[in-house]
Amino acid sequence: MHVTSLAFRTDLALLRLGGSEIEDRGDHVVVRTPTNPTYWWGNCVILDSADWSPAEAIARFEAEFPEADHLAIGIDGQHTTAGDVAPFAEAGLTVERIVALSTGSVNPPPHPQSIATLRRFETDDDWLQRVELTCAVNTDHEPEAHRRFATAKAAGDRVIAERAGGSWFGAFIDGRLVSELGVIPIEGGLARYQSVETHPEFRGRGLAGSLVHYAGTVALTEFGASTLVMVADPTYVACRVYQSVGFAITESAWEVTRSIR
């Protein structure tokens, strides 16, 4: 299967770097991450188009992941519309549009921060703080289960960054991590941002925009990247932050999910 979506292509490149198993079945791709089975988009199916019926798509996922507590299906195709994926919503599934944003340069943020030190992750403690930040940002999950997920995700992201020659970046105030993201170089001069998060107590202070700009400058000057890529929910405030430093929406993709238990 030739994956056309920039969002899913960069997702798959990152997952391969992290050791996920990716199987091409011709009209769909199966992704498995045995080290983190609760990572929805590390254990998913990506369909070649929206031509699958909801029943067919669900059956394919359940055949691949019979023990999963979730359903995660990506729908490839740069020109897929909301009307094309409407049958999945009508079947009771959650359907969300995501967008890929890209740029060949980054602008200084309109509201630069002045309270934090911006730097790359350097120590084990930086990565431990990343787990705490992720847990503070995502409070709508069962705490212990989410901490296990966040710990496994941080460990996997560290491996990816080290293998690919990328970095994780943080904004630190008095040694405390309050905002973070990763930038990972992949094929074709692309570099993909990952996991942009800011602690709820420190939002609205220009930290995310400043960190996106700082990390993008490093990626373009040191990682050999010519195009920076972000993937985001177009309705989320972060999307406007990315656009404010030079990113533009270039295409859409669709995600279909459901919590099974």
C-alpha positions as YAML, in Angstrom:
chain: A
units: angstrom
residues:
- id: 1
  name: MET
  ca: [0.00, 0.00, 0.00]
- id: 2
  name: HIS
  ca: [1.36, 3.42, -0.96]
- id: 3
  name: VAL
  ca: [0.54, 5.77, 1.92]
- id: 4
  name: THR
  ca: [-0.10, 9.23, 0.48]
- id: 5
  name: SER
  ca: [-0.94, 11.24, 3.60]
- id: 6
  name: LEU
  ca: [1.98, 13.26, 4.96]
- id: 7
  name: ALA
  ca: [0.59, 12.74, 8.46]
- id: 8
  name: PHE
  ca: [0.50, 8.94, 8.21]
- id: 9
  name: ARG
  ca: [3.75, 8.70, 6.22]
- id: 10
  name: THR
  ca: [5.65, 10.55, 8.93]
- id: 11
  name: ASP
  ca: [3.81, 8.61, 11.64]
- id: 12
  name: LEU
  ca: [4.92, 5.33, 10.11]
- id: 13
  name: ALA
  ca: [8.52, 6.51, 9.73]
- id: 14
  name: LEU
  ca: [8.64, 7.39, 13.43]
- id: 15
  name: LEU
  ca: [7.02, 4.13, 14.46]
- id: 16
  name: ARG
  ca: [9.60, 2.15, 12.45]
- id: 17
  name: LEU
  ca: [12.40, 4.04, 14.19]
- id: 18
  name: GLY
  ca: [10.85, 3.11, 17.54]
- id: 19
  name: GLY
  ca: [10.77, -0.58, 16.70]
- id: 20
  name: SER
  ca: [7.08, -0.94, 15.92]
- id: 21
  name: GLU
  ca: [6.08, -3.75, 13.57]
- id: 22
  name: ILE
  ca: [4.50, -2.52, 10.33]
- id: 23
  name: GLU
  ca: [2.84, -4.95, 7.93]
- id: 24
  name: ASP
  ca: [1.67, -3.97, 4.45]
- id: 25
  name: ARG
  ca: [-1.46, -5.94, 3.50]
- id: 26
  name: GLY
  ca: [-1.99, -4.34, 0.10]
- id: 27
  name: ASP
  ca: [-5.11, -2.28, 0.83]
- id: 28
  name: HIS
  ca: [-4.25, -1.54, 4.47]
- id: 29
  name: VAL
  ca: [-1.33, -1.32, 6.86]
- id: 30
  name: VAL
  ca: [-1.20, -2.91, 10.32]
- id: 31
  name: VAL
  ca: [0.94, -1.28, 13.02]
- id: 32
  name: ARG
  ca: [1.89, -3.08, 16.24]
- id: 33
  name: THR
  ca: [3.89, -1.79, 19.20]
- id: 34
  name: PRO
  ca: [4.27, -4.75, 21.59]
- id: 35
  name: THR
  ca: [6.22, -2.64, 24.10]
- id: 36
  name: ASN
  ca: [3.25, -0.27, 24.55]
- id: 37
  name: PRO
  ca: [-0.04, -2.07, 23.79]
- id: 38
  name: THR
  ca: [-2.17, 0.80, 25.16]
- id: 39
  name: TYR
  ca: [-0.72, 3.25, 22.61]
- id: 40
  name: TRP
  ca: [-3.67, 3.56, 20.26]
- id: 41
  name: TRP
  ca: [-1.78, 4.91, 17.24]
- id: 42
  name: GLY
  ca: [1.04, 2.45, 17.79]
- id: 43
  name: ASN
  ca: [-1.49, -0.40, 17.53]
- id: 44
  name: CYS
  ca: [-3.76, 0.51, 14.66]
- id: 45
  name: VAL
  ca: [-4.89, -0.15, 11.12]
- id: 46
  name: ILE
  ca: [-4.51, 2.37, 8.28]
- id: 47
  name: LEU
  ca: [-6.90, 1.87, 5.37]
- id: 48
  name: ASP
  ca: [-6.11, 2.90, 1.82]
- id: 49
  name: SER
  ca: [-9.34, 4.89, 1.45]
- id: 50
  name: ALA
  ca: [-12.79, 5.56, 2.88]
- id: 51
  name: ASP
  ca: [-14.29, 2.98, 0.51]
- id: 52
  name: TRP
  ca: [-14.34, 0.40, 3.32]
- id: 53
  name: SER
  ca: [-17.64, -0.02, 5.11]
- id: 54
  name: PRO
  ca: [-17.55, 0.54, 8.88]
- id: 55
  name: ALA
  ca: [-18.34, -3.14, 9.44]
- id: 56
  name: GLU
  ca: [-15.44, -4.22, 7.21]
- id: 57
  name: ALA
  ca: [-13.02, -1.81, 8.90]
- id: 58
  name: ILE
  ca: [-14.03, -2.84, 12.42]
- id: 59
  name: ALA
  ca: [-13.79, -6.52, 11.53]
- id: 60
  name: ARG
  ca: [-10.30, -6.01, 10.12]
- id: 61
  name: PHE
  ca: [-9.12, -4.21, 13.27]
- id: 62
  name: GLU
  ca: [-10.65, -6.78, 15.61]
- id: 63
  name: ALA
  ca: [-9.08, -9.64, 13.64]
- id: 64
  name: GLU
  ca: [-5.65, -8.04, 14.08]
- id: 65
  name: PHE
  ca: [-6.12, -6.90, 17.69]
- id: 66
  name: PRO
  ca: [-8.61, -9.25, 19.37]
- id: 67
  name: GLU
  ca: [-7.46, -8.31, 22.89]
- id: 68
  name: ALA
  ca: [-7.36, -4.53, 22.39]
- id: 69
  name: ASP
  ca: [-9.31, -2.18, 24.64]
- id: 70
  name: HIS
  ca: [-9.55, 0.33, 21.81]
- id: 71
  name: LEU
  ca: [-10.25, 0.70, 18.12]
- id: 72
  name: ALA
  ca: [-7.93, 2.95, 16.07]
- id: 73
  name: ILE
  ca: [-8.29, 3.20, 12.30]
- id: 74
  name: GLY
  ca: [-6.61, 5.75, 10.04]
- id: 75
  name: ILE
  ca: [-8.06, 6.56, 6.64]
- id: 76
  name: ASP
  ca: [-5.49, 7.48, 4.01]
- id: 77
  name: GLY
  ca: [-6.19, 9.69, 1.03]
- id: 78
  name: GLN
  ca: [-5.41, 13.38, 0.76]
- id: 79
  name: HIS
  ca: [-8.74, 14.20, -0.85]
- id: 80
  name: THR
  ca: [-11.03, 12.29, 1.54]
- id: 81
  name: THR
  ca: [-13.91, 14.51, 2.67]
- id: 82
  name: ALA
  ca: [-16.16, 14.65, 5.71]
- id: 83
  name: GLY
  ca: [-18.91, 13.16, 3.57]
- id: 84
  name: ASP
  ca: [-16.72, 10.21, 2.69]
- id: 85
  name: VAL
  ca: [-16.17, 9.32, 6.37]
- id: 86
  name: ALA
  ca: [-19.75, 10.10, 7.50]
- id: 87
  name: PRO
  ca: [-20.77, 6.39, 7.54]
- id: 88
  name: PHE
  ca: [-18.19, 5.77, 10.29]
- id: 89
  name: ALA
  ca: [-19.73, 8.48, 12.46]
- id: 90
  name: GLU
  ca: [-23.20, 7.13, 11.71]
- id: 91
  name: ALA
  ca: [-21.98, 3.74, 12.96]
- id: 92
  name: GLY
  ca: [-21.28, 5.28, 16.36]
- id: 93
  name: LEU
  ca: [-17.53, 5.72, 15.98]
- id: 94
  name: THR
  ca: [-15.58, 8.88, 16.81]
- id: 95
  name: VAL
  ca: [-14.34, 10.48, 13.60]
- id: 96
  name: GLU
  ca: [-11.75, 13.24, 13.78]
- id: 97
  name: ARG
  ca: [-10.03, 15.29, 11.11]
- id: 98
  name: ILE
  ca: [-6.34, 15.93, 11.57]
- id: 99
  name: VAL
  ca: [-4.18, 18.23, 9.48]
- id: 100
  name: ALA
  ca: [-0.56, 18.19, 8.42]
- id: 101
  name: LEU
  ca: [1.15, 21.56, 8.63]
- id: 102
  name: SER
  ca: [4.53, 22.19, 7.04]
- id: 103
  name: THR
  ca: [7.09, 24.90, 6.42]
- id: 104
  name: GLY
  ca: [10.60, 25.36, 5.12]
- id: 105
  name: SER
  ca: [11.39, 28.10, 7.65]
- id: 106
  name: VAL
  ca: [10.23, 29.28, 11.06]
- id: 107
  name: ASN
  ca: [9.46, 32.82, 12.17]
- id: 108
  name: PRO
  ca: [10.02, 34.20, 15.67]
- id: 109
  name: PRO
  ca: [6.76, 33.92, 17.65]
- id: 110
  name: PRO
  ca: [4.59, 37.05, 17.90]
- id: 111
  name: HIS
  ca: [4.66, 36.74, 21.70]
- id: 112
  name: PRO
  ca: [8.10, 35.36, 22.65]
- id: 113
  name: GLN
  ca: [8.48, 33.97, 26.14]
- id: 114
  name: SER
  ca: [10.92, 35.47, 28.64]
- id: 115
  name: ILE
  ca: [10.54, 33.23, 31.71]
- id: 116
  name: ALA
  ca: [12.17, 29.93, 30.75]
- id: 117
  name: THR
  ca: [15.43, 28.44, 29.56]
- id: 118
  name: LEU
  ca: [15.00, 26.62, 26.24]
- id: 119
  name: ARG
  ca: [17.32, 23.66, 25.68]
- id: 120
  name: ARG
  ca: [17.58, 20.07, 24.50]
- id: 121
  name: PHE
  ca: [16.96, 17.19, 26.86]
- id: 122
  name: GLU
  ca: [20.30, 16.19, 28.37]
- id: 123
  name: THR
  ca: [19.71, 13.92, 31.38]
- id: 124
  name: ASP
  ca: [17.60, 11.02, 32.60]
- id: 125
  name: ASP
  ca: [15.83, 13.50, 34.87]
- id: 126
  name: ASP
  ca: [14.67, 15.51, 31.83]
- id: 127
  name: TRP
  ca: [12.89, 12.39, 30.54]
- id: 128
  name: LEU
  ca: [11.42, 11.61, 33.96]
- id: 129
  name: GLN
  ca: [10.06, 15.15, 34.09]
- id: 130
  name: ARG
  ca: [8.56, 14.60, 30.65]
- id: 131
  name: VAL
  ca: [6.44, 11.76, 32.10]
- id: 132
  name: GLU
  ca: [5.23, 14.04, 34.92]
- id: 133
  name: LEU
  ca: [4.37, 16.78, 32.44]
- id: 134
  name: THR
  ca: [2.44, 14.38, 30.21]
- id: 135
  name: CYS
  ca: [0.43, 13.18, 33.22]
- id: 136
  name: ALA
  ca: [-0.31, 16.78, 34.26]
- id: 137
  name: VAL
  ca: [-1.49, 17.67, 30.75]
- id: 138
  name: ASN
  ca: [-3.71, 14.60, 30.26]
- id: 139
  name: THR
  ca: [-5.97, 14.32, 33.30]
- id: 140
  name: ASP
  ca: [-8.99, 12.70, 31.62]
- id: 141
  name: HIS
  ca: [-7.48, 9.19, 31.80]
- id: 142
  name: GLU
  ca: [-7.23, 6.67, 34.63]
- id: 143
  name: PRO
  ca: [-4.08, 7.96, 36.40]
- id: 144
  name: GLU
  ca: [-2.08, 4.78, 36.90]
- id: 145
  name: ALA
  ca: [-2.84, 3.37, 33.47]
- id: 146
  name: HIS
  ca: [-1.93, 6.67, 31.85]
- id: 147
  name: ARG
  ca: [1.33, 6.90, 33.82]
- id: 148
  name: ARG
  ca: [2.31, 3.47, 32.50]
- id: 149
  name: PHE
  ca: [1.50, 4.62, 28.98]
- id: 150
  name: ALA
  ca: [3.41, 7.90, 29.42]
- id: 151
  name: THR
  ca: [6.45, 6.09, 30.79]
- id: 152
  name: ALA
  ca: [6.52, 3.64, 27.88]
- id: 153
  name: LYS
  ca: [5.93, 6.44, 25.37]
- id: 154
  name: ALA
  ca: [8.80, 8.53, 26.77]
- id: 155
  name: ALA
  ca: [11.13, 5.54, 26.64]
- id: 156
  name: GLY
  ca: [10.14, 4.86, 23.03]
- id: 157
  name: ASP
  ca: [10.52, 8.50, 22.03]
- id: 158
  name: ARG
  ca: [13.99, 8.63, 23.56]
- id: 159
  name: VAL
  ca: [15.02, 5.63, 21.45]
- id: 160
  name: ILE
  ca: [13.59, 7.25, 18.31]
- id: 161
  name: ALA
  ca: [15.40, 10.53, 18.96]
- id: 162
  name: GLU
  ca: [18.72, 8.79, 19.53]
- id: 163
  name: ARG
  ca: [18.39, 6.51, 16.49]
- id: 164
  name: ALA
  ca: [17.32, 9.26, 14.11]
- id: 165
  name: GLY
  ca: [19.72, 11.98, 15.24]
- id: 166
  name: GLY
  ca: [16.88, 14.18, 16.47]
- id: 167
  name: SER
  ca: [16.30, 15.76, 19.85]
- id: 168
  name: TRP
  ca: [13.71, 16.44, 22.50]
- id: 169
  name: PHE
  ca: [13.47, 20.05, 23.63]
- id: 170
  name: GLY
  ca: [12.14, 21.62, 26.80]
- id: 171
  name: ALA
  ca: [11.34, 24.94, 28.41]
- id: 172
  name: PHE
  ca: [12.64, 24.88, 31.99]
- id: 173
  name: ILE
  ca: [11.89, 27.30, 34.83]
- id: 174
  name: ASP
  ca: [14.26, 26.88, 37.77]
- id: 175
  name: GLY
  ca: [15.02, 23.39, 36.52]
- id: 176
  name: ARG
  ca: [11.36, 22.40, 36.16]
- id: 177
  name: LEU
  ca: [10.13, 21.21, 32.76]
- id: 178
  name: VAL
  ca: [7.00, 23.20, 31.85]
- id: 179
  name: SER
  ca: [6.81, 22.72, 28.06]
- id: 180
  name: GLU
  ca: [8.27, 20.11, 25.74]
- id: 181
  name: LEU
  ca: [8.36, 18.72, 22.21]
- id: 182
  name: GLY
  ca: [10.47, 16.53, 19.97]
- id: 183
  name: VAL
  ca: [11.75, 17.00, 16.42]
- id: 184
  name: ILE
  ca: [12.82, 13.88, 14.52]
- id: 185
  name: PRO
  ca: [14.46, 13.91, 11.07]
- id: 186
  name: ILE
  ca: [13.14, 11.30, 8.65]
- id: 187
  name: GLU
  ca: [13.47, 10.56, 4.95]
- id: 188
  name: GLY
  ca: [13.36, 13.11, 2.14]
- id: 189
  name: GLY
  ca: [14.55, 16.09, 4.16]
- id: 190
  name: LEU
  ca: [11.48, 15.96, 6.42]
- id: 191
  name: ALA
  ca: [11.58, 16.53, 10.16]
- id: 192
  name: ARG
  ca: [8.50, 15.76, 12.23]
- id: 193
  name: TYR
  ca: [7.47, 17.47, 15.46]
- id: 194
  name: GLN
  ca: [6.16, 15.26, 18.25]
- id: 195
  name: SER
  ca: [4.19, 15.67, 21.49]
- id: 196
  name: VAL
  ca: [3.98, 19.45, 21.90]
- id: 197
  name: GLU
  ca: [2.84, 19.87, 25.52]
- id: 198
  name: THR
  ca: [2.72, 22.78, 27.98]
- id: 199
  name: HIS
  ca: [1.80, 22.46, 31.65]
- id: 200
  name: PRO
  ca: [-1.70, 23.90, 32.27]
- id: 201
  name: GLU
  ca: [-0.31, 26.37, 34.83]
- id: 202
  name: PHE
  ca: [2.05, 27.90, 32.26]
- id: 203
  name: ARG
  ca: [-0.12, 28.24, 29.16]
- id: 204
  name: GLY
  ca: [-0.68, 31.57, 27.49]
- id: 205
  name: ARG
  ca: [2.87, 32.77, 28.13]
- id: 206
  name: GLY
  ca: [4.38, 32.16, 24.72]
- id: 207
  name: LEU
  ca: [6.25, 29.02, 25.73]
- id: 208
  name: ALA
  ca: [4.96, 26.67, 23.02]
- id: 209
  name: GLY
  ca: [5.50, 29.13, 20.16]
- id: 210
  name: SER
  ca: [8.99, 29.98, 21.39]
- id: 211
  name: LEU
  ca: [9.89, 26.30, 21.75]
- id: 212
  name: VAL
  ca: [8.52, 25.43, 18.29]
- id: 213
  name: HIS
  ca: [10.63, 28.23, 16.80]
- id: 214
  name: TYR
  ca: [13.76, 27.26, 18.75]
- id: 215
  name: ALA
  ca: [13.52, 23.56, 17.89]
- id: 216
  name: GLY
  ca: [12.68, 24.27, 14.25]
- id: 217
  name: THR
  ca: [15.74, 26.46, 13.89]
- id: 218
  name: VAL
  ca: [17.91, 23.65, 15.27]
- id: 219
  name: ALA
  ca: [16.31, 21.09, 12.93]
- id: 220
  name: LEU
  ca: [16.82, 23.24, 9.83]
- id: 221
  name: THR
  ca: [20.42, 24.17, 10.67]
- id: 222
  name: GLU
  ca: [21.71, 21.00, 12.33]
- id: 223
  name: PHE
  ca: [19.51, 18.04, 11.34]
- id: 224
  name: GLY
  ca: [19.68, 18.51, 7.57]
- id: 225
  name: ALA
  ca: [15.93, 19.12, 7.37]
- id: 226
  name: SER
  ca: [14.41, 21.18, 4.57]
- id: 227
  name: THR
  ca: [10.74, 20.77, 5.52]
- id: 228
  name: LEU
  ca: [9.30, 20.75, 9.03]
- id: 229
  name: VAL
  ca: [6.04, 18.84, 9.59]
- id: 230
  name: MET
  ca: [3.42, 19.08, 12.34]
- id: 231
  name: VAL
  ca: [0.22, 17.06, 12.74]
- id: 232
  name: ALA
  ca: [-2.60, 18.60, 14.75]
- id: 233
  name: ASP
  ca: [-6.31, 18.92, 15.41]
- id: 234
  name: PRO
  ca: [-7.30, 21.92, 13.27]
- id: 235
  name: THR
  ca: [-9.78, 23.15, 15.92]
- id: 236
  name: TYR
  ca: [-7.22, 23.13, 18.76]
- id: 237
  name: VAL
  ca: [-5.57, 26.37, 19.84]
- id: 238
  name: ALA
  ca: [-2.12, 24.86, 19.26]
- id: 239
  name: CYS
  ca: [-2.78, 24.85, 15.51]
- id: 240
  name: ARG
  ca: [-2.91, 28.65, 15.55]
- id: 241
  name: VAL
  ca: [0.34, 28.73, 17.53]
- id: 242
  name: TYR
  ca: [2.08, 26.71, 14.81]
- id: 243
  name: GLN
  ca: [0.69, 28.92, 12.08]
- id: 244
  name: SER
  ca: [1.93, 32.02, 13.92]
- id: 245
  name: VAL
  ca: [5.55, 30.87, 13.49]
- id: 246
  name: GLY
  ca: [5.25, 30.02, 9.79]
- id: 247
  name: PHE
  ca: [3.48, 26.67, 9.44]
- id: 248
  name: ALA
  ca: [0.65, 26.30, 6.91]
- id: 249
  name: ILE
  ca: [-1.97, 23.56, 6.63]
- id: 250
  name: THR
  ca: [-1.14, 21.47, 3.57]
- id: 251
  name: GLU
  ca: [-3.49, 18.47, 3.81]
- id: 252
  name: SER
  ca: [-6.01, 16.56, 5.91]
- id: 253
  name: ALA
  ca: [-6.37, 12.99, 7.13]
- id: 254
  name: TRP
  ca: [-8.98, 11.18, 9.20]
- id: 255
  name: GLU
  ca: [-8.86, 9.10, 12.37]
- id: 256
  name: VAL
  ca: [-11.64, 6.74, 13.51]
- id: 257
  name: THR
  ca: [-11.60, 5.59, 17.13]
- id: 258
  name: ARG
  ca: [-13.61, 3.95, 19.87]
- id: 259
  name: SER
  ca: [-12.85, 2.81, 23.39]
- id: 260
  name: ILE
  ca: [-13.99, -0.81, 23.56]
- id: 261
  name: ARG
  ca: [-13.99, -1.19, 27.32]
...
